[in-house]
Amino acid sequence: MNKLFLENDALALAELVKKKEAAPIELAEAAIENIEALNPGLNAVINKMYDQAKKAALSADLEGSFAGVPMLLKDITQEIAGERITSGSKALQNYRAKSDSEFVARLRRTGAIFIGQTNVPELALMGITEPEFHGPARNPWNPDYTPGGSSGGSAAAVASGMVPIAGANDGGGSIRIPAAYCGLFGLKPGRGRTPAGPGIGRHWQGASSDHVLTRSVRDSAAMLDELHGPEKGGAFYAIPPSESYLGCLEKPLPKTMKIAYTTASPLGTDVHPDCREAVLRTAAILEDLGYRTEEAEPDIDGKKLAQSYITMYFGEVAAALAGMEATLGRKVSRTDVEASTWLLGMLGKTISAGDFVLSMREWDKAAYVMDSFHETYDFYLTPATAFPPARIGELSLKNAEKTAVRLISMLKLGKLAQKAGLAGQLAENSLKRTPFTQLANLTGQPAMSVPLHSTAEGLPCGVQFMAAKGREDLLFRLAFELEQTPHWLRKY
């Protein structure tokens, strides 16, 4: 294995290229060597673009802040013209993107070289990455465990050293969960900060944002400098930062800043002792750095907000299956997708337009509460996840559960299942391991997972920080300060 990407972050590699101390083709070949060596054990990369990458690396006109740096993209929404994009589903195994997404177009302008695409759960629906079509992605810290999801393949690739940076997106924690599980830095930008198009003004009603997973804070900041900004047809607009994110990193934060923290799940469910301890230790680190911390929570009904999230989730799956039919030009049946995906789509069809609108209003109420909360507290610190990484297969549907799902699907009992409270049960069951991340998606705030701790078993255990809308700069500055401490988790 070539350790080039473990010893240098993406900006350092770009600097080597700029100084002609390394050639882009050397970096591309190093990434190929690493993928070939590591991917058989991790299953992080599901589409290899070696020939395209080598051709791009030999181009004479590579320019931009990441010129010559190899990176991977996530196999959903991050479309590369002419390349397969399966969204983790066998139904889309032959679909090829007709054009670059706006996110990818902006990445191209940085000079980064696309070397492949990463594993995702079907339609990016789970906090683990175990699609039936591609098989499970595995955690580099211990391959018996999940790297999280839905950006699990990207996280596994970066954490293992295949590449220094990889595309990711986050509609309910899908950047922060794998960052927490793999010992990476993961920032979810605020609503409207990064592009969703073309032809799409929002992903998941504005809950989802695209960005990257990195080992260094400065790589994430520099990439957001390149990605942010309005787009044609965009549904949301984020106020531009007053200065570059990369440029603000070394600017010290005032020690008068207040940080609220909690270890309590917003669902009232259990939180693993390691995840609670990670927050308490982080609060102590912040106190040592001179910040003021206080145990406090916003006045939000976590269960009600989770239900509103699940309502959107069901509706988006139903819409995604309808969109899949338009893409394929045929009807999609329950044998085309995983049993759980089909059931979620059925449940989505049982939701009325009125119920959907009411769920959106819960998001707005929570956003108002959080705006008020941040008038007192500059940051909100929580566990990134309520439990450490699960073992591969631990959270997959068991045979009896699959049989029940198929029976509900075959008999078209979606409405009956909804009336029986299945939606609420699914909300709690699906979110109880990761109940902390959805809040920022629904309010539109930026949030990050920071790698400061590990479990008794030696697996990473990230903590989450949220900041007020539009204040990605504050998160970057705090993360950069924490990165300079001996507490920052490093695998190598």
Tab-separated table of C-alpha atoms in Angstrom:
chain	number	residue	atom	x	y	z
A	1	MET	CA	0.000	0.000	0.000
A	2	ASN	CA	1.194	3.521	-0.844
A	3	LYS	CA	1.055	5.747	2.276
A	4	LEU	CA	1.116	9.007	0.313
A	5	PHE	CA	-2.498	9.824	1.194
A	6	LEU	CA	-2.019	9.011	4.866
A	7	GLU	CA	0.972	11.310	5.169
A	8	ASN	CA	-0.481	14.232	3.173
A	9	ASP	CA	-3.910	15.807	3.004
A	10	ALA	CA	-5.402	16.879	-0.317
A	11	LEU	CA	-4.104	20.450	-0.143
A	12	ALA	CA	-0.588	19.219	0.595
A	13	LEU	CA	-0.775	16.933	-2.440
A	14	ALA	CA	-2.004	19.797	-4.611
A	15	GLU	CA	0.953	21.845	-3.412
A	16	LEU	CA	3.337	19.037	-4.415
A	17	VAL	CA	1.772	19.047	-7.879
A	18	LYS	CA	2.027	22.818	-8.107
A	19	LYS	CA	5.729	22.703	-7.194
A	20	LYS	CA	6.227	19.833	-9.675
A	21	GLU	CA	7.438	17.612	-6.849
A	22	ALA	CA	4.731	15.112	-7.782
A	23	ALA	CA	2.926	14.534	-11.060
A	24	PRO	CA	-0.854	14.024	-11.242
A	25	ILE	CA	-0.304	10.668	-12.944
A	26	GLU	CA	1.801	9.556	-9.956
A	27	LEU	CA	-1.024	10.452	-7.588
A	28	ALA	CA	-3.576	8.697	-9.767
A	29	GLU	CA	-1.468	5.553	-9.894
A	30	ALA	CA	-0.957	5.660	-6.133
A	31	ALA	CA	-4.729	5.849	-5.628
A	32	ILE	CA	-5.255	2.929	-8.023
A	33	GLU	CA	-2.626	0.912	-6.154
A	34	ASN	CA	-4.354	1.590	-2.846
A	35	ILE	CA	-7.854	0.817	-4.115
A	36	GLU	CA	-6.659	-2.462	-5.597
A	37	ALA	CA	-4.909	-3.387	-2.339
A	38	LEU	CA	-7.594	-2.317	0.124
A	39	ASN	CA	-10.938	-2.516	-1.630
A	40	PRO	CA	-11.251	-6.323	-1.631
A	41	GLY	CA	-11.437	-6.167	2.172
A	42	LEU	CA	-13.523	-2.996	2.495
A	43	ASN	CA	-15.818	-2.898	-0.560
A	44	ALA	CA	-15.776	0.901	-0.513
A	45	VAL	CA	-15.441	1.479	-4.282
A	46	ILE	CA	-18.079	-0.015	-6.577
A	47	ASN	CA	-17.186	1.698	-9.875
A	48	LYS	CA	-13.546	2.107	-10.882
A	49	MET	CA	-12.700	4.894	-13.337
A	50	TYR	CA	-9.014	4.180	-13.799
A	51	ASP	CA	-8.709	4.875	-17.520
A	52	GLN	CA	-10.627	8.135	-17.239
A	53	ALA	CA	-8.510	9.178	-14.254
A	54	LYS	CA	-5.224	8.477	-16.020
A	55	LYS	CA	-6.372	10.439	-19.059
A	56	ALA	CA	-7.331	13.395	-16.865
A	57	ALA	CA	-4.041	13.155	-14.951
A	58	LEU	CA	-2.068	13.456	-18.171
A	59	SER	CA	-3.996	16.545	-19.257
A	60	ALA	CA	-1.832	19.636	-19.630
A	61	ASP	CA	-4.474	22.099	-18.464
A	62	LEU	CA	-5.136	20.947	-14.899
A	63	GLU	CA	-5.842	24.009	-12.776
A	64	GLY	CA	-7.495	24.801	-9.466
A	65	SER	CA	-6.897	24.461	-5.751
A	66	PHE	CA	-7.012	20.644	-5.868
A	67	ALA	CA	-5.348	20.193	-9.265
A	68	GLY	CA	-4.108	16.642	-9.732
A	69	VAL	CA	-5.603	15.253	-6.511
A	70	PRO	CA	-7.499	11.962	-6.918
A	71	MET	CA	-10.906	11.733	-5.289
A	72	LEU	CA	-13.931	9.470	-5.219
A	73	LEU	CA	-17.575	10.449	-5.635
A	74	LYS	CA	-20.647	9.005	-3.959
A	75	ASP	CA	-22.836	6.730	-6.067
A	76	ILE	CA	-25.953	8.877	-5.668
A	77	THR	CA	-26.794	12.425	-6.885
A	78	GLN	CA	-23.110	13.117	-7.684
A	79	GLU	CA	-23.539	12.327	-11.365
A	80	ILE	CA	-20.598	12.133	-13.758
A	81	ALA	CA	-21.536	12.424	-17.417
A	82	GLY	CA	-21.451	9.006	-19.091
A	83	GLU	CA	-20.761	7.065	-15.896
A	84	ARG	CA	-23.021	4.574	-14.170
A	85	ILE	CA	-24.858	5.835	-11.115
A	86	THR	CA	-26.809	3.074	-9.428
A	87	SER	CA	-27.838	4.716	-6.143
A	88	GLY	CA	-27.082	1.333	-4.608
A	89	SER	CA	-29.941	-0.364	-6.481
A	90	LYS	CA	-29.866	-3.248	-8.951
A	91	ALA	CA	-32.751	-1.590	-10.781
A	92	LEU	CA	-30.373	1.187	-11.896
A	93	GLN	CA	-27.369	-0.998	-12.652
A	94	ASN	CA	-27.363	-0.023	-16.334
A	95	TYR	CA	-28.260	3.648	-15.943
A	96	ARG	CA	-25.645	6.194	-17.022
A	97	ALA	CA	-25.710	9.869	-16.170
A	98	LYS	CA	-26.503	12.150	-19.075
A	99	SER	CA	-24.563	15.108	-17.664
A	100	ASP	CA	-22.509	16.221	-14.705
A	101	SER	CA	-24.417	17.338	-11.651
A	102	GLU	CA	-23.678	20.938	-10.668
A	103	PHE	CA	-21.767	19.620	-7.633
A	104	VAL	CA	-19.519	17.554	-9.931
A	105	ALA	CA	-19.119	20.445	-12.378
A	106	ARG	CA	-17.790	22.615	-9.557
A	107	LEU	CA	-15.480	19.836	-8.415
A	108	ARG	CA	-14.060	19.600	-11.935
A	109	ARG	CA	-13.096	23.274	-11.751
A	110	THR	CA	-10.933	22.514	-8.704
A	111	GLY	CA	-8.763	20.233	-10.843
A	112	ALA	CA	-9.570	17.139	-8.771
A	113	ILE	CA	-9.396	13.845	-10.654
A	114	PHE	CA	-12.316	11.422	-10.347
A	115	ILE	CA	-11.059	7.896	-9.872
A	116	GLY	CA	-14.274	6.043	-9.020
A	117	GLN	CA	-17.553	5.943	-7.129
A	118	THR	CA	-18.304	4.727	-3.628
A	119	ASN	CA	-20.720	2.251	-2.103
A	120	VAL	CA	-24.071	3.455	-0.704
A	121	PRO	CA	-27.144	1.772	0.803
A	122	GLU	CA	-30.036	1.534	-1.643
A	123	LEU	CA	-31.273	5.084	-2.357
A	124	ALA	CA	-29.027	6.260	0.511
A	125	LEU	CA	-31.759	5.336	2.982
A	126	MET	CA	-29.814	3.806	5.856
A	127	GLY	CA	-27.239	4.769	8.466
A	128	ILE	CA	-25.298	1.668	7.431
A	129	THR	CA	-23.934	0.798	3.985
A	130	GLU	CA	-25.058	-2.736	3.242
A	131	PRO	CA	-26.911	-2.746	-0.092
A	132	GLU	CA	-27.957	-6.130	-1.387
A	133	PHE	CA	-26.739	-5.201	-4.871
A	134	HIS	CA	-23.150	-4.200	-4.032
A	135	GLY	CA	-22.704	-5.889	-0.654
A	136	PRO	CA	-21.589	-4.241	2.591
A	137	ALA	CA	-18.872	-1.637	2.921
A	138	ARG	CA	-16.612	-2.234	5.921
A	139	ASN	CA	-14.899	-0.073	8.516
A	140	PRO	CA	-11.088	0.240	8.099
A	141	TRP	CA	-10.642	0.318	11.880
A	142	ASN	CA	-12.248	-3.125	12.108
A	143	PRO	CA	-13.816	-4.701	9.001
A	144	ASP	CA	-16.301	-6.640	11.128
A	145	TYR	CA	-18.092	-3.324	11.743
A	146	THR	CA	-20.004	-0.862	9.576
A	147	PRO	CA	-18.431	2.405	8.418
A	148	GLY	CA	-21.895	3.941	8.773
A	149	GLY	CA	-24.044	5.404	6.064
A	150	SER	CA	-25.140	6.524	3.778
A	151	SER	CA	-21.696	7.859	2.777
A	152	GLY	CA	-20.099	4.707	4.189
A	153	GLY	CA	-18.102	3.814	1.100
A	154	SER	CA	-16.603	7.304	0.940
A	155	ALA	CA	-15.708	7.215	4.635
A	156	ALA	CA	-14.071	3.791	4.372
A	157	ALA	CA	-12.055	4.914	1.362
A	158	VAL	CA	-10.720	8.086	3.009
A	159	ALA	CA	-10.105	6.524	6.423
A	160	SER	CA	-8.146	3.638	4.886
A	161	GLY	CA	-5.983	5.910	2.735
A	162	MET	CA	-7.314	4.969	-0.699
A	163	VAL	CA	-7.750	8.674	-1.449
A	164	PRO	CA	-7.437	11.850	0.644
A	165	ILE	CA	-10.948	13.127	-0.022
A	166	ALA	CA	-14.298	11.764	-1.215
A	167	GLY	CA	-17.726	13.103	-2.069
A	168	ALA	CA	-20.553	12.649	0.411
A	169	ASN	CA	-24.001	13.987	1.179
A	170	ASP	CA	-26.140	14.268	4.272
A	171	GLY	CA	-29.942	14.179	4.509
A	172	GLY	CA	-30.196	12.947	8.080
A	173	GLY	CA	-26.610	12.404	9.183
A	174	SER	CA	-25.039	10.688	6.182
A	175	ILE	CA	-21.803	12.713	6.353
A	176	ARG	CA	-21.557	12.943	10.136
A	177	ILE	CA	-22.442	9.325	10.987
A	178	PRO	CA	-19.698	7.739	8.823
A	179	ALA	CA	-17.260	10.452	9.903
A	180	ALA	CA	-17.995	9.548	13.528
A	181	TYR	CA	-17.590	5.815	12.863
A	182	CYS	CA	-14.401	6.123	10.783
A	183	GLY	CA	-12.481	8.809	12.668
A	184	LEU	CA	-12.851	11.506	10.005
A	185	PHE	CA	-13.868	15.139	9.893
A	186	GLY	CA	-17.312	15.590	8.364
A	187	LEU	CA	-19.161	18.863	7.937
A	188	LYS	CA	-22.738	19.060	6.703
A	189	PRO	CA	-23.152	22.510	5.117
A	190	GLY	CA	-26.240	24.547	5.869
A	191	ARG	CA	-29.245	24.604	3.571
A	192	GLY	CA	-28.512	26.201	0.212
A	193	ARG	CA	-24.741	26.342	0.754
A	194	THR	CA	-23.878	23.729	-1.902
A	195	PRO	CA	-25.679	22.990	-5.187
A	196	ALA	CA	-28.360	20.360	-5.793
A	197	GLY	CA	-29.008	20.755	-9.535
A	198	PRO	CA	-29.258	20.989	-12.418
A	199	GLY	CA	-32.980	20.577	-12.790
A	200	ILE	CA	-33.420	19.834	-9.085
A	201	GLY	CA	-33.876	22.722	-6.687
A	202	ARG	CA	-33.652	20.690	-3.499
A	203	HIS	CA	-32.831	17.228	-2.209
A	204	TRP	CA	-35.142	15.782	0.447
A	205	GLN	CA	-37.065	19.068	0.745
A	206	GLY	CA	-33.835	20.900	1.598
A	207	ALA	CA	-32.771	18.463	4.310
A	208	SER	CA	-29.896	17.069	2.255
A	209	SER	CA	-26.633	18.818	1.369
A	210	ASP	CA	-23.628	17.608	-0.622
A	211	HIS	CA	-20.042	18.059	0.527
A	212	VAL	CA	-16.982	15.864	1.221
A	213	LEU	CA	-15.382	13.636	3.843
A	214	THR	CA	-11.787	14.406	4.786
A	215	ARG	CA	-9.109	13.700	7.375
A	216	SER	CA	-8.095	17.351	7.747
A	217	VAL	CA	-10.271	20.342	8.581
A	218	ARG	CA	-8.542	22.541	6.035
A	219	ASP	CA	-9.378	20.190	3.149
A	220	SER	CA	-13.073	20.439	4.021
A	221	ALA	CA	-12.897	24.223	4.366
A	222	ALA	CA	-11.006	24.700	1.106
A	223	MET	CA	-13.467	22.476	-0.738
A	224	LEU	CA	-16.463	24.395	0.606
A	225	ASP	CA	-14.798	27.582	-0.681
A	226	GLU	CA	-14.970	26.009	-4.137
A	227	LEU	CA	-18.444	24.495	-3.875
A	228	HIS	CA	-20.580	27.162	-2.246
A	229	GLY	CA	-22.667	29.702	-4.087
A	230	PRO	CA	-26.046	30.097	-5.766
A	231	GLU	CA	-27.111	27.964	-8.702
A	232	LYS	CA	-29.656	28.344	-11.467
A	233	GLY	CA	-33.010	27.066	-10.249
A	234	GLY	CA	-31.835	26.523	-6.690
A	235	ALA	CA	-34.649	26.517	-4.137
A	236	PHE	CA	-32.552	27.988	-1.329
A	237	TYR	CA	-29.953	30.716	-0.969
A	238	ALA	CA	-27.293	30.880	1.739
A	239	ILE	CA	-25.733	34.255	2.549
A	240	PRO	CA	-22.122	34.207	1.255
A	241	PRO	CA	-19.398	34.051	3.898
A	242	SER	CA	-17.582	37.300	4.676
A	243	GLU	CA	-14.220	35.623	4.018
A	244	SER	CA	-12.939	32.316	2.713
A	245	TYR	CA	-13.450	29.315	4.938
A	246	LEU	CA	-9.824	28.274	4.503
A	247	GLY	CA	-8.623	31.782	5.291
A	248	CYS	CA	-10.533	32.015	8.563
A	249	LEU	CA	-9.212	28.819	10.135
A	250	GLU	CA	-6.378	30.327	12.136
A	251	LYS	CA	-8.458	33.203	13.428
A	252	PRO	CA	-8.964	32.441	17.157
A	253	LEU	CA	-12.513	32.256	18.438
A	254	PRO	CA	-13.411	34.489	21.404
A	255	LYS	CA	-13.169	32.513	24.620
A	256	THR	CA	-16.379	34.209	25.720
A	257	MET	CA	-18.280	31.883	23.420
A	258	LYS	CA	-20.758	29.588	25.151
A	259	ILE	CA	-21.220	25.936	24.297
A	260	ALA	CA	-24.340	24.008	25.319
A	261	TYR	CA	-24.083	20.259	25.551
A	262	THR	CA	-26.299	17.258	26.179
A	263	THR	CA	-25.914	13.497	26.300
A	264	ALA	CA	-29.675	12.805	26.289
A	265	SER	CA	-31.323	11.356	23.179
A	266	PRO	CA	-34.071	13.612	21.782
A	267	LEU	CA	-36.165	10.454	21.426
A	268	GLY	CA	-35.778	9.530	25.079
A	269	THR	CA	-33.989	6.346	24.016
A	270	ASP	CA	-30.733	4.896	25.314
A	271	VAL	CA	-27.320	6.407	24.677
A	272	HIS	CA	-24.265	4.161	24.949
A	273	PRO	CA	-21.865	5.036	27.796
A	274	ASP	CA	-18.977	5.555	25.344
A	275	CYS	CA	-21.020	8.114	23.393
A	276	ARG	CA	-22.040	9.955	26.564
A	277	GLU	CA	-18.457	9.933	27.810
A	278	ALA	CA	-17.233	11.351	24.488
A	279	VAL	CA	-19.401	14.437	24.997
A	280	LEU	CA	-18.403	14.912	28.633
A	281	ARG	CA	-14.725	14.603	27.787
A	282	THR	CA	-15.140	17.045	24.901
A	283	ALA	CA	-16.784	19.547	27.240
A	284	ALA	CA	-13.777	19.188	29.559
A	285	ILE	CA	-11.385	19.764	26.644
A	286	LEU	CA	-13.304	22.906	25.702
A	287	GLU	CA	-13.156	24.165	29.282
A	288	ASP	CA	-9.382	23.595	29.272
A	289	LEU	CA	-9.185	25.650	26.067
A	290	GLY	CA	-10.969	28.491	27.867
A	291	TYR	CA	-14.539	28.133	26.598
A	292	ARG	CA	-17.632	28.168	28.768
A	293	THR	CA	-19.772	25.038	28.629
A	294	GLU	CA	-23.193	24.407	30.103
A	295	GLU	CA	-25.544	21.447	30.027
A	296	ALA	CA	-28.632	22.668	28.159
A	297	GLU	CA	-31.063	21.568	25.442
A	298	PRO	CA	-33.369	23.437	23.054
A	299	ASP	CA	-37.083	23.181	23.826
A	300	ILE	CA	-37.975	20.831	20.974
A	301	ASP	CA	-40.234	17.783	21.034
A	302	GLY	CA	-37.735	15.277	19.646
A	303	LYS	CA	-40.266	12.533	19.004
A	304	LYS	CA	-42.600	14.841	17.119
A	305	LEU	CA	-39.739	16.184	15.029
A	306	ALA	CA	-38.526	12.653	14.291
A	307	GLN	CA	-42.017	11.754	13.096
A	308	SER	CA	-41.964	14.751	10.736
A	309	TYR	CA	-38.606	13.593	9.401
A	310	ILE	CA	-39.937	10.082	8.812
A	311	THR	CA	-42.997	11.501	7.024
A	312	MET	CA	-40.679	13.268	4.589
A	313	TYR	CA	-38.537	10.132	4.357
A	314	PHE	CA	-41.500	7.943	3.379
A	315	GLY	CA	-42.707	10.500	0.855
A	316	GLU	CA	-39.267	10.878	-0.708
A	317	VAL	CA	-38.929	7.104	-1.138
A	318	ALA	CA	-42.299	6.954	-2.877
A	319	ALA	CA	-41.200	9.797	-5.147
A	320	ALA	CA	-37.820	8.147	-5.772
A	321	LEU	CA	-39.503	4.940	-6.923
A	322	ALA	CA	-41.754	6.953	-9.236
A	323	GLY	CA	-38.667	8.735	-10.563
A	324	MET	CA	-36.973	5.386	-11.087
A	325	GLU	CA	-39.893	4.346	-13.294
A	326	ALA	CA	-39.480	7.482	-15.379
A	327	THR	CA	-35.746	6.808	-15.707
A	328	LEU	CA	-36.200	3.167	-16.696
A	329	GLY	CA	-39.283	3.747	-18.836
A	330	ARG	CA	-41.177	0.910	-17.161
A	331	LYS	CA	-43.003	0.004	-13.984
A	332	VAL	CA	-40.867	-0.821	-10.967
A	333	SER	CA	-41.971	-3.891	-9.004
A	334	ARG	CA	-41.202	-5.031	-5.487
A	335	THR	CA	-38.599	-7.455	-6.904
A	336	ASP	CA	-36.605	-4.564	-8.370
A	337	VAL	CA	-35.666	-3.097	-4.993
A	338	GLU	CA	-34.958	-4.262	-1.473
A	339	ALA	CA	-37.927	-5.300	0.677
A	340	SER	CA	-37.493	-2.407	3.103
A	341	THR	CA	-37.270	0.133	0.269
A	342	TRP	CA	-40.505	-1.153	-1.242
A	343	LEU	CA	-42.277	-0.970	2.119
A	344	LEU	CA	-41.075	2.602	2.705
A	345	GLY	CA	-42.413	3.549	-0.718
A	346	MET	CA	-45.777	1.955	0.102
A	347	LEU	CA	-45.952	3.875	3.358
A	348	GLY	CA	-45.107	7.055	1.458
A	349	LYS	CA	-48.180	6.556	-0.696
A	350	THR	CA	-50.397	6.478	2.391
A	351	ILE	CA	-49.403	10.000	3.508
A	352	SER	CA	-51.796	12.794	2.595
A	353	ALA	CA	-50.640	16.104	1.154
A	354	GLY	CA	-51.962	17.801	4.263
A	355	ASP	CA	-49.934	15.550	6.559
A	356	PHE	CA	-46.833	16.245	4.511
A	357	VAL	CA	-47.304	20.016	4.798
A	358	LEU	CA	-47.877	19.743	8.531
A	359	SER	CA	-44.615	17.828	8.883
A	360	MET	CA	-42.774	20.632	7.070
A	361	ARG	CA	-44.212	23.122	9.542
A	362	GLU	CA	-42.575	21.191	12.368
A	363	TRP	CA	-39.231	21.867	10.691
A	364	ASP	CA	-39.949	25.603	10.683
A	365	LYS	CA	-40.950	25.552	14.346
A	366	ALA	CA	-37.714	23.795	15.241
A	367	ALA	CA	-35.702	26.291	13.180
A	368	TYR	CA	-37.260	29.165	15.135
A	369	VAL	CA	-36.403	27.478	18.433
A	370	MET	CA	-32.818	26.880	17.337
A	371	ASP	CA	-32.391	30.482	16.150
A	372	SER	CA	-33.434	31.563	19.641
A	373	PHE	CA	-31.197	28.925	21.262
A	374	HIS	CA	-28.166	30.271	19.403
A	375	GLU	CA	-28.802	33.757	20.734
A	376	THR	CA	-27.518	32.331	24.018
A	377	TYR	CA	-25.229	29.527	22.884
A	378	ASP	CA	-22.737	29.727	20.024
A	379	PHE	CA	-22.432	25.954	19.657
A	380	TYR	CA	-24.550	22.932	20.538
A	381	LEU	CA	-22.539	19.800	21.394
A	382	THR	CA	-24.085	16.297	21.326
A	383	PRO	CA	-22.984	12.749	20.586
A	384	ALA	CA	-22.727	12.262	16.846
A	385	THR	CA	-24.424	8.889	17.286
A	386	ALA	CA	-26.119	7.205	20.236
A	387	PHE	CA	-24.211	3.954	19.748
A	388	PRO	CA	-20.812	2.936	18.379
A	389	PRO	CA	-20.657	1.193	14.983
A	390	ALA	CA	-22.771	-1.947	14.664
A	391	ARG	CA	-21.390	-5.226	13.391
A	392	ILE	CA	-21.923	-5.982	9.727
A	393	GLY	CA	-25.354	-7.569	9.343
A	394	GLU	CA	-26.505	-6.637	12.844
A	395	LEU	CA	-29.034	-4.075	11.616
A	396	SER	CA	-30.111	-5.821	8.429
A	397	LEU	CA	-33.637	-7.183	8.135
A	398	LYS	CA	-33.843	-10.730	9.450
A	399	ASN	CA	-35.603	-13.422	7.409
A	400	ALA	CA	-38.807	-13.211	9.467
A	401	GLU	CA	-38.865	-9.428	9.096
A	402	LYS	CA	-38.316	-9.693	5.342
A	403	THR	CA	-41.192	-12.164	5.128
A	404	ALA	CA	-43.471	-9.779	7.018
A	405	VAL	CA	-42.467	-6.887	4.772
A	406	ARG	CA	-43.091	-8.933	1.633
A	407	LEU	CA	-46.503	-10.001	2.959
A	408	ILE	CA	-47.488	-6.387	3.663
A	409	SER	CA	-46.276	-5.444	0.192
A	410	MET	CA	-47.996	-8.309	-1.625
A	411	LEU	CA	-51.323	-7.705	0.122
A	412	LYS	CA	-50.997	-3.916	-0.275
A	413	LEU	CA	-51.476	-3.308	3.424
A	414	GLY	CA	-49.597	-0.005	3.528
A	415	LYS	CA	-52.546	1.985	4.902
A	416	LEU	CA	-53.291	-0.651	7.503
A	417	ALA	CA	-49.635	-0.712	8.562
A	418	GLN	CA	-49.700	3.072	8.867
A	419	LYS	CA	-52.848	3.021	10.994
A	420	ALA	CA	-51.329	0.337	13.208
A	421	GLY	CA	-48.558	2.734	14.130
A	422	LEU	CA	-45.889	1.107	11.995
A	423	ALA	CA	-44.619	4.510	10.847
A	424	GLY	CA	-43.975	5.660	14.396
A	425	GLN	CA	-42.350	2.357	15.270
A	426	LEU	CA	-40.112	2.532	12.221
A	427	ALA	CA	-39.185	6.125	13.116
A	428	GLU	CA	-37.966	5.142	16.552
A	429	ASN	CA	-36.322	1.898	15.454
A	430	SER	CA	-34.459	3.489	12.549
A	431	LEU	CA	-33.349	6.587	14.439
A	432	LYS	CA	-32.619	5.292	17.941
A	433	ARG	CA	-28.980	4.587	17.054
A	434	THR	CA	-28.576	7.959	15.352
A	435	PRO	CA	-31.123	10.365	16.903
A	436	PHE	CA	-28.904	13.451	17.121
A	437	THR	CA	-28.086	14.293	13.514
A	438	GLN	CA	-31.512	14.948	11.940
A	439	LEU	CA	-32.134	18.228	13.783
A	440	ALA	CA	-29.601	20.184	11.729
A	441	ASN	CA	-30.985	18.750	8.477
A	442	LEU	CA	-34.505	19.877	9.293
A	443	THR	CA	-33.587	23.348	10.578
A	444	GLY	CA	-31.070	23.983	7.794
A	445	GLN	CA	-28.145	24.578	10.145
A	446	PRO	CA	-24.551	23.517	9.530
A	447	ALA	CA	-23.216	20.735	11.734
A	448	MET	CA	-20.038	18.692	11.985
A	449	SER	CA	-18.684	15.471	13.449
A	450	VAL	CA	-15.263	15.780	15.044
A	451	PRO	CA	-12.971	12.777	15.777
A	452	LEU	CA	-11.800	13.191	19.369
A	453	HIS	CA	-12.545	9.856	21.029
A	454	SER	CA	-12.616	6.087	20.609
A	455	THR	CA	-14.576	3.318	22.287
A	456	ALA	CA	-13.265	0.685	24.679
A	457	GLU	CA	-12.996	-1.600	21.607
A	458	GLY	CA	-10.841	0.957	19.772
A	459	LEU	CA	-13.483	2.159	17.304
A	460	PRO	CA	-13.880	5.895	16.612
A	461	CYS	CA	-16.613	7.735	18.514
A	462	GLY	CA	-17.280	11.184	17.069
A	463	VAL	CA	-19.041	14.132	18.658
A	464	GLN	CA	-21.316	16.599	16.896
A	465	PHE	CA	-21.336	20.387	16.976
A	466	MET	CA	-24.093	22.546	15.535
A	467	ALA	CA	-23.928	26.294	14.900
A	468	ALA	CA	-26.434	28.926	13.847
A	469	LYS	CA	-27.559	29.085	10.225
A	470	GLY	CA	-24.867	30.463	7.951
A	471	ARG	CA	-22.044	29.953	10.461
A	472	GLU	CA	-20.005	27.202	8.893
A	473	ASP	CA	-17.036	29.481	9.564
A	474	LEU	CA	-17.459	29.102	13.330
A	475	LEU	CA	-17.544	25.314	13.046
A	476	PHE	CA	-14.407	25.252	10.914
A	477	ARG	CA	-12.543	27.536	13.318
A	478	LEU	CA	-13.479	25.447	16.345
A	479	ALA	CA	-12.624	22.195	14.561
A	480	PHE	CA	-9.261	23.580	13.454
A	481	GLU	CA	-8.433	24.529	17.044
A	482	LEU	CA	-9.395	21.064	18.266
A	483	GLU	CA	-7.350	19.502	15.465
A	484	GLN	CA	-4.207	21.059	16.954
A	485	THR	CA	-4.757	19.294	20.294
A	486	PRO	CA	-3.424	15.803	21.123
A	487	HIS	CA	-7.036	14.629	21.438
A	488	TRP	CA	-7.638	14.600	17.659
A	489	LEU	CA	-8.036	10.958	16.633
A	490	ARG	CA	-5.521	9.644	14.113
A	491	LYS	CA	-5.411	6.066	12.905
A	492	TYR	CA	-1.891	6.295	11.476
